PDB file of C-alpha atoms in Angstrom:
ATOM      1  CA  MET E  17     -12.503  -0.560 -10.351  1.00  0.00           C
ATOM      2  CA  PHE E  18      -8.910   0.623  -9.882  1.00  0.00           C
ATOM      3  CA  ASP E  19      -7.963   1.520 -13.436  1.00  0.00           C
ATOM      4  CA  PRO E  20      -5.359   4.294 -13.533  1.00  0.00           C
ATOM      5  CA  PRO E  21      -5.062   6.395 -16.713  1.00  0.00           C
ATOM      6  CA  TYR E  22      -1.552   5.089 -17.348  1.00  0.00           C
ATOM      7  CA  ASP E  23       0.078   1.685 -17.741  1.00  0.00           C
ATOM      8  CA  ALA E  24       1.972  -0.315 -15.126  1.00  0.00           C
ATOM      9  CA  SER E  25       5.328   1.207 -16.111  1.00  0.00           C
ATOM     10  CA  THR E  26       5.525   3.152 -12.838  1.00  0.00           C
ATOM     11  CA  TRP E  27       7.913   2.884  -9.886  1.00  0.00           C
ATOM     12  CA  ILE E  28       6.158  -0.266  -8.604  1.00  0.00           C
ATOM     13  CA  PRO E  29       7.813  -2.696 -11.072  1.00  0.00           C
ATOM     14  CA  TYR E  30      11.181  -1.172 -10.222  1.00  0.00           C
ATOM     15  CA  LEU E  31      10.385  -1.783  -6.575  1.00  0.00           C
ATOM     16  CA  GLN E  32       9.748  -5.445  -7.399  1.00  0.00           C
ATOM     17  CA  LEU E  33      13.161  -5.656  -9.098  1.00  0.00           C
ATOM     18  CA  LEU E  34      14.652  -3.949  -6.067  1.00  0.00           C
ATOM     19  CA  VAL E  35      13.161  -6.527  -3.723  1.00  0.00           C
ATOM     20  CA  GLU E  36      14.688  -9.275  -5.852  1.00  0.00           C
ATOM     21  CA  ALA E  37      18.032  -7.454  -5.780  1.00  0.00           C
ATOM     22  CA  ILE E  38      17.925  -7.315  -1.992  1.00  0.00           C
ATOM     23  CA  LYS E  39      17.865 -11.130  -1.971  1.00  0.00           C
ATOM     24  CA  GLY E  40      21.125 -11.279  -3.913  1.00  0.00           C
ATOM     25  CA  VAL E  41      24.543  -9.745  -3.992  1.00  0.00           C
ATOM     26  CA  ALA E  42      23.267  -6.212  -4.440  1.00  0.00           C
ATOM     27  CA  TRP E  43      21.102  -6.182  -1.322  1.00  0.00           C
ATOM     28  CA  PRO E  44      23.036  -3.574   0.770  1.00  0.00           C
ATOM     29  CA  SER E  45      22.910  -0.826  -1.844  1.00  0.00           C
ATOM     30  CA  ALA E  46      19.405  -1.797  -2.951  1.00  0.00           C
ATOM     31  CA  PHE E  47      18.104  -1.642   0.604  1.00  0.00           C
ATOM     32  CA  ALA E  48      19.747   1.760   1.110  1.00  0.00           C
ATOM     33  CA  PHE E  49      18.090   3.026  -2.071  1.00  0.00           C
ATOM     34  CA  LEU E  50      14.708   1.721  -0.934  1.00  0.00           C
ATOM     35  CA  VAL E  51      15.018   3.291   2.518  1.00  0.00           C
ATOM     36  CA  TYR E  52      16.050   6.662   1.095  1.00  0.00           C
ATOM     37  CA  ASN E  53      13.280   6.909  -1.470  1.00  0.00           C
ATOM     38  CA  PHE E  54      10.511   5.639   0.831  1.00  0.00           C
ATOM     39  CA  ARG E  55      11.964   6.916   4.119  1.00  0.00           C
ATOM     40  CA  ASP E  56       8.722   8.489   5.350  1.00  0.00           C
ATOM     41  CA  GLU E  57       6.797   5.237   4.916  1.00  0.00           C
ATOM     42  CA  LEU E  58       9.605   2.981   6.158  1.00  0.00           C
ATOM     43  CA  ARG E  59      10.919   5.009   9.116  1.00  0.00           C
ATOM     44  CA  PRO E  60       8.481   3.522  11.693  1.00  0.00           C
ATOM     45  CA  LEU E  61       9.442   0.001  10.596  1.00  0.00           C
ATOM     46  CA  LEU E  62      13.224   0.451  10.725  1.00  0.00           C
ATOM     47  CA  ALA E  63      13.278   0.740  14.516  1.00  0.00           C
ATOM     48  CA  ASN E  64      11.625  -2.675  14.723  1.00  0.00           C
ATOM     49  CA  ILE E  65      14.089  -4.638  12.540  1.00  0.00           C
ATOM     50  CA  LYS E  66      15.674  -7.623  14.337  1.00  0.00           C
ATOM     51  CA  SER E  67      17.874  -8.905  11.519  1.00  0.00           C
ATOM     52  CA  LEU E  68      18.602  -7.913   7.932  1.00  0.00           C
ATOM     53  CA  GLY E  69      20.373  -9.708   5.129  1.00  0.00           C
ATOM     54  CA  PRO E  70      20.158 -11.171   1.619  1.00  0.00           C
ATOM     55  CA  THR E  71      17.544 -13.702   2.722  1.00  0.00           C
ATOM     56  CA  GLY E  72      15.152 -11.049   3.982  1.00  0.00           C
ATOM     57  CA  VAL E  73      14.162  -8.923   6.942  1.00  0.00           C
ATOM     58  CA  THR E  74      13.017 -10.141  10.365  1.00  0.00           C
ATOM     59  CA  PHE E  75      11.107  -7.846  12.724  1.00  0.00           C
ATOM     60  CA  SER E  76      11.356  -8.095  16.492  1.00  0.00           C
ATOM     61  CA  ASP E  77       7.636  -8.567  17.043  1.00  0.00           C
ATOM     62  CA  ALA E  78       4.268  -8.378  15.340  1.00  0.00           C
ATOM     63  CA  ARG E  79       3.110  -4.800  15.292  1.00  0.00           C
ATOM     64  CA  GLN E  80       1.460  -2.562  12.746  1.00  0.00           C
ATOM     65  CA  ILE E  81       2.045   1.148  12.433  1.00  0.00           C
ATOM     66  CA  SER E  82      -1.185   3.127  12.474  1.00  0.00           C
ATOM     67  CA  LYS E  83      -0.838   5.610   9.616  1.00  0.00           C
ATOM     68  CA  THR E  84      -3.563   7.800   8.186  1.00  0.00           C
ATOM     69  CA  PRO E  85      -4.104   7.471   4.413  1.00  0.00           C
ATOM     70  CA  ASP E  86      -3.011  10.513   2.436  1.00  0.00           C
ATOM     71  CA  ASP E  87      -6.132  12.435   1.414  1.00  0.00           C
ATOM     72  CA  GLY E  88      -4.226  14.870  -0.790  1.00  0.00           C
ATOM     73  CA  SER E  89      -4.849  17.903   1.427  1.00  0.00           C
ATOM     74  CA  ASP E  90      -1.130  18.757   1.592  1.00  0.00           C
ATOM     75  CA  GLU E  91      -0.031  17.432  -1.784  1.00  0.00           C
ATOM     76  CA  LEU E  92       0.373  20.798  -3.511  1.00  0.00           C
ATOM     77  CA  ALA E  93       3.182  22.793  -1.917  1.00  0.00           C
ATOM     78  CA  THR E  94       2.618  26.437  -1.047  1.00  0.00           C
ATOM     79  CA  GLY E  95       5.144  29.130  -1.867  1.00  0.00           C
ATOM     80  CA  SER E  96       7.992  28.551  -4.305  1.00  0.00           C
ATOM     81  CA  PRO E  97       7.868  25.084  -5.909  1.00  0.00           C
ATOM     82  CA  THR E  98      10.881  22.811  -5.650  1.00  0.00           C
ATOM     83  CA  PRO E  99      12.906  22.950  -8.894  1.00  0.00           C
ATOM     84  CA  LEU E 100      13.206  19.770 -10.963  1.00  0.00           C
ATOM     85  CA  ASN E 101      16.955  19.249 -10.967  1.00  0.00           C
ATOM     86  CA  ASN E 102      16.658  15.534 -11.692  1.00  0.00           C
ATOM     87  CA  PRO E 103      17.036  14.862 -15.461  1.00  0.00           C
ATOM     88  CA  VAL E 104      14.615  11.930 -15.247  1.00  0.00           C
ATOM     89  CA  ALA E 105      12.015  14.091 -13.485  1.00  0.00           C
ATOM     90  CA  ASP E 106      12.464  16.780 -16.117  1.00  0.00           C
ATOM     91  CA  ARG E 107      11.939  14.224 -18.895  1.00  0.00           C
ATOM     92  CA  ILE E 108       8.755  13.026 -17.193  1.00  0.00           C
ATOM     93  CA  ARG E 109       7.556  16.623 -16.969  1.00  0.00           C
ATOM     94  CA  GLN E 110       8.176  17.132 -20.686  1.00  0.00           C
ATOM     95  CA  ASN E 111       6.343  13.923 -21.572  1.00  0.00           C
ATOM     96  CA  LEU E 112       3.388  14.915 -19.419  1.00  0.00           C
ATOM     97  CA  THR E 113       3.297  18.334 -21.043  1.00  0.00           C
ATOM     98  CA  VAL E 114       3.063  16.708 -24.469  1.00  0.00           C
ATOM     99  CA  GLN E 115       0.283  14.392 -23.277  1.00  0.00           C
ATOM    100  CA  LEU E 116      -1.691  17.275 -21.794  1.00  0.00           C
ATOM    101  CA  GLU E 117      -1.605  19.126 -25.107  1.00  0.00           C
ATOM    102  CA  ALA E 118      -3.735  16.317 -26.538  1.00  0.00           C
ATOM    103  CA  PHE E 119      -6.604  17.355 -24.261  1.00  0.00           C
ATOM    104  CA  ASN E 120      -8.942  20.240 -24.779  1.00  0.00           C
ATOM    105  CA  SER E 121      -7.825  23.221 -22.695  1.00  0.00           C
ATOM    106  CA  ASP E 122     -11.121  23.085 -20.787  1.00  0.00           C
ATOM    107  CA  SER E 123     -10.463  19.527 -19.580  1.00  0.00           C
ATOM    108  CA  ARG E 124      -6.744  19.707 -18.788  1.00  0.00           C
ATOM    109  CA  GLU E 125      -7.220  20.702 -15.161  1.00  0.00           C
ATOM    110  CA  GLU E 126      -9.625  17.828 -14.571  1.00  0.00           C
ATOM    111  CA  GLU E 127      -7.230  15.357 -16.218  1.00  0.00           C
ATOM    112  CA  LEU E 128      -4.378  16.603 -14.042  1.00  0.00           C
ATOM    113  CA  ILE E 129      -6.453  16.234 -10.881  1.00  0.00           C
ATOM    114  CA  LYS E 130      -7.580  12.750 -11.923  1.00  0.00           C
ATOM    115  CA  SER E 131      -4.028  11.600 -12.624  1.00  0.00           C
ATOM    116  CA  LEU E 132      -2.783  13.045  -9.336  1.00  0.00           C
ATOM    117  CA  THR E 133      -5.629  11.294  -7.522  1.00  0.00           C
ATOM    118  CA  PHE E 134      -4.602   7.914  -8.936  1.00  0.00           C
ATOM    119  CA  ARG E 135      -0.970   8.644  -8.059  1.00  0.00           C
ATOM    120  CA  LEU E 136      -1.888   9.337  -4.426  1.00  0.00           C
ATOM    121  CA  LEU E 137      -4.124   6.283  -4.329  1.00  0.00           C
ATOM    122  CA  GLU E 138      -1.230   4.099  -5.474  1.00  0.00           C
ATOM    123  CA  LYS E 139       0.997   5.693  -2.851  1.00  0.00           C
ATOM    124  CA  ASN E 140      -1.604   4.899  -0.178  1.00  0.00           C
ATOM    125  CA  PHE E 141      -1.902   1.309  -1.392  1.00  0.00           C
ATOM    126  CA  PHE E 142       1.854   0.810  -1.370  1.00  0.00           C
ATOM    127  CA  THR E 143       2.153   2.324   2.115  1.00  0.00           C
ATOM    128  CA  ALA E 144      -0.608   0.023   3.367  1.00  0.00           C
ATOM    129  CA  TYR E 145       1.081  -2.950   1.690  1.00  0.00           C
ATOM    130  CA  LEU E 146       4.361  -2.256   3.507  1.00  0.00           C
ATOM    131  CA  ASN E 147       2.869  -3.205   6.855  1.00  0.00           C
ATOM    132  CA  ILE E 148      -0.126  -5.444   6.151  1.00  0.00           C
ATOM    133  CA  PHE E 149      -0.228  -9.051   7.356  1.00  0.00           C
ATOM    134  CA  GLY E 150      -0.607 -11.818   4.788  1.00  0.00           C
ATOM    135  CA  SER E 151      -3.650 -13.102   6.679  1.00  0.00           C
ATOM    136  CA  GLN E 152      -5.266  -9.655   6.383  1.00  0.00           C
ATOM    137  CA  ILE E 153      -4.902  -9.845   2.615  1.00  0.00           C
ATOM    138  CA  SER E 154      -6.544 -13.282   2.771  1.00  0.00           C
ATOM    139  CA  ALA E 155      -9.319 -11.780   4.891  1.00  0.00           C
ATOM    140  CA  LEU E 156      -9.926  -9.141   2.222  1.00  0.00           C
ATOM    141  CA  GLU E 157     -10.130 -11.847  -0.427  1.00  0.00           C
ATOM    142  CA  LYS E 158     -12.712 -13.739   1.647  1.00  0.00           C
ATOM    143  CA  LEU E 159     -14.729 -10.563   2.160  1.00  0.00           C
ATOM    144  CA  ASN E 160     -14.518  -9.880  -1.558  1.00  0.00           C
ATOM    145  CA  VAL E 161     -16.578 -13.050  -2.050  1.00  0.00           C
ATOM    146  CA  GLN E 162     -19.139 -12.358   0.666  1.00  0.00           C
ATOM    147  CA  PRO E 163     -19.578 -10.479   3.968  1.00  0.00           C
ATOM    148  CA  ILE E 164     -18.656 -12.262   7.194  1.00  0.00           C
ATOM    149  CA  ASN E 165     -20.605 -11.925  10.437  1.00  0.00           C
ATOM    150  CA  LYS E 166     -18.969 -11.266  13.807  1.00  0.00           C
ATOM    151  CA  ASP E 167     -19.254 -14.814  15.122  1.00  0.00           C
ATOM    152  CA  ARG E 168     -17.647 -16.295  12.013  1.00  0.00           C
ATOM    153  CA  ALA E 169     -14.930 -13.639  12.120  1.00  0.00           C
ATOM    154  CA  LYS E 170     -14.139 -14.590  15.713  1.00  0.00           C
ATOM    155  CA  GLU E 171     -13.860 -18.264  14.721  1.00  0.00           C
ATOM    156  CA  LEU E 172     -11.535 -17.488  11.824  1.00  0.00           C
ATOM    157  CA  PHE E 173      -9.387 -15.239  13.988  1.00  0.00           C
ATOM    158  CA  LYS E 174      -9.146 -17.886  16.689  1.00  0.00           C
ATOM    159  CA  ASP E 175      -7.868 -20.333  14.061  1.00  0.00           C
ATOM    160  CA  LEU E 176      -5.265 -17.749  12.994  1.00  0.00           C
ATOM    161  CA  GLN E 177      -4.115 -17.294  16.576  1.00  0.00           C
ATOM    162  CA  SER E 178      -3.611 -21.030  16.931  1.00  0.00           C
ATOM    163  CA  GLU E 179      -1.358 -20.966  13.850  1.00  0.00           C
ATOM    164  CA  HIS E 180       0.528 -17.764  14.720  1.00  0.00           C
ATOM    165  CA  GLU E 181       1.566 -17.226  18.318  1.00  0.00           C
ATOM    166  CA  GLU E 182       2.396 -13.579  17.573  1.00  0.00           C
ATOM    167  CA  LEU E 183      -1.284 -12.850  16.916  1.00  0.00           C
ATOM    168  CA  ARG E 184      -2.391 -14.038  20.352  1.00  0.00           C
ATOM    169  CA  LYS E 185      -1.692 -10.619  21.826  1.00  0.00           C
ATOM    170  CA  PHE E 186      -4.186  -9.069  19.388  1.00  0.00           C
ATOM    171  CA  SER E 187      -7.915  -8.868  19.929  1.00  0.00           C
ATOM    172  CA  LEU E 188     -10.136  -9.203  16.866  1.00  0.00           C
ATOM    173  CA  ASP E 189     -10.829  -5.462  16.948  1.00  0.00           C
ATOM    174  CA  GLN E 190      -7.105  -4.682  17.092  1.00  0.00           C
ATOM    175  CA  TYR E 191      -6.418  -7.073  14.242  1.00  0.00           C
ATOM    176  CA  LEU E 192      -9.136  -5.533  12.043  1.00  0.00           C
ATOM    177  CA  ASN E 193      -8.284  -1.952  12.977  1.00  0.00           C
ATOM    178  CA  TYR E 194      -5.559  -1.826  10.328  1.00  0.00           C
ATOM    179  CA  LEU E 195      -8.088  -2.673   7.617  1.00  0.00           C
ATOM    180  CA  PHE E 196     -10.571  -0.160   8.989  1.00  0.00           C
ATOM    181  CA  ASN E 197      -7.903   2.537   9.183  1.00  0.00           C
ATOM    182  CA  TRP E 198      -7.088   2.128   5.495  1.00  0.00           C
ATOM    183  CA  GLU E 199     -10.813   2.000   4.673  1.00  0.00           C
ATOM    184  CA  PHE E 200     -10.516  -1.472   3.184  1.00  0.00           C
ATOM    185  CA  ILE E 201     -13.431  -2.847   5.208  1.00  0.00           C
ATOM    186  CA  GLU E 202     -16.563  -1.552   6.931  1.00  0.00           C
ATOM    187  CA  ARG E 203     -19.455  -2.792   9.040  1.00  0.00           C
ATOM    188  CA  ASP E 204     -22.939  -3.121   7.604  1.00  0.00           C
ATOM    189  CA  GLU E 205     -25.796  -0.860   8.701  1.00  0.00           C
ATOM    190  CA  ASP E 206     -26.631  -3.130  11.667  1.00  0.00           C
ATOM    191  CA  GLY E 207     -23.004  -3.486  12.698  1.00  0.00           C
ATOM    192  CA  GLU E 208     -23.314  -7.282  12.600  1.00  0.00           C
ATOM    193  CA  GLN E 209     -21.269  -8.053   9.488  1.00  0.00           C
ATOM    194  CA  PHE E 210     -17.915  -7.053   8.071  1.00  0.00           C
ATOM    195  CA  ARG E 211     -17.730  -6.306   4.364  1.00  0.00           C
ATOM    196  CA  ILE E 212     -15.122  -5.083   1.919  1.00  0.00           C
ATOM    197  CA  THR E 213     -15.253  -1.524   0.582  1.00  0.00           C
ATOM    198  CA  GLN E 214     -14.624  -0.381  -2.969  1.00  0.00           C
ATOM    199  CA  ASN E 215     -11.254   0.880  -1.744  1.00  0.00           C
ATOM    200  CA  GLY E 216     -10.506  -2.624  -0.448  1.00  0.00           C
ATOM    201  CA  ARG E 217     -11.407  -4.144  -3.805  1.00  0.00           C
ATOM    202  CA  ASP E 218      -9.192  -1.646  -5.580  1.00  0.00           C
ATOM    203  CA  PHE E 219      -6.335  -2.566  -3.225  1.00  0.00           C
ATOM    204  CA  LEU E 220      -6.667  -6.221  -4.241  1.00  0.00           C
ATOM    205  CA  VAL E 221      -6.658  -5.187  -7.914  1.00  0.00           C
ATOM    206  CA  PHE E 222      -3.564  -3.085  -7.202  1.00  0.00           C
ATOM    207  CA  LEU E 223      -1.761  -6.121  -5.767  1.00  0.00           C
ATOM    208  CA  GLN E 224      -2.757  -8.258  -8.741  1.00  0.00           C
ATOM    209  CA  SER E 225      -1.932  -5.720 -11.436  1.00  0.00           C
ATOM    210  CA  HIS E 226       1.555  -5.094 -10.016  1.00  0.00           C
ATOM    211  CA  GLY E 227       2.250  -8.731  -9.157  1.00  0.00           C
ATOM    212  CA  LEU E 228       2.950  -7.990  -5.494  1.00  0.00           C
ATOM    213  CA  PRO E 229       3.253 -11.129  -3.319  1.00  0.00           C
ATOM    214  CA  LYS E 230       0.356 -11.865  -0.992  1.00  0.00           C
ATOM    215  CA  ASP E 231       2.193 -14.435   1.142  1.00  0.00           C
ATOM    216  CA  ARG E 232       3.453 -11.922   3.657  1.00  0.00           C
ATOM    217  CA  PRO E 233       4.308 -12.694   7.312  1.00  0.00           C
ATOM    218  CA  LEU E 234       1.410 -13.567   9.630  1.00  0.00           C
TER     219      LEU E 234
END
């Protein structure tokens, strides 16, 4: 189960407040702040914005950016580390140093790696959330109850296409590719059923624990 070794007082709740701010008077500056801080994740989406305002964002068409989940291989910078000039970052560093002192010296490295792993996992989940369809979240919830065979998946997808014209240009494989890419779903040994992975279950827990809306477009 997705159970990070720290509470929910991370950047995600602030993001939720930011989303609310975008809906009101403060939306221009809030949106600029969001774009700057998550520019790598948001850059592919910005080129596809049709309209933007206090009521929300409209994209020109239904498309999903294929992005590979961060596996942590490049997380630790080589050479000279970037100095922490941000007072908030420095305060976080000091707090973490105090927390680490509570651990036995033999286990500190493992605790650091574990915490960094959860941090990267949350980053992956947030990046996936930025571009996931609401119906794909619903699909994960259905798969969390039981696997679904190919024929039933085709029926469900056909119903979705009748409700959402934008999805008619997708094949079932194209529609599910996003969930496969983020390792949220997999096929069974015979390749006849789709089922949720542990990573997919943890993504649903992530959405629930941070109160992120599931009623996204499409």
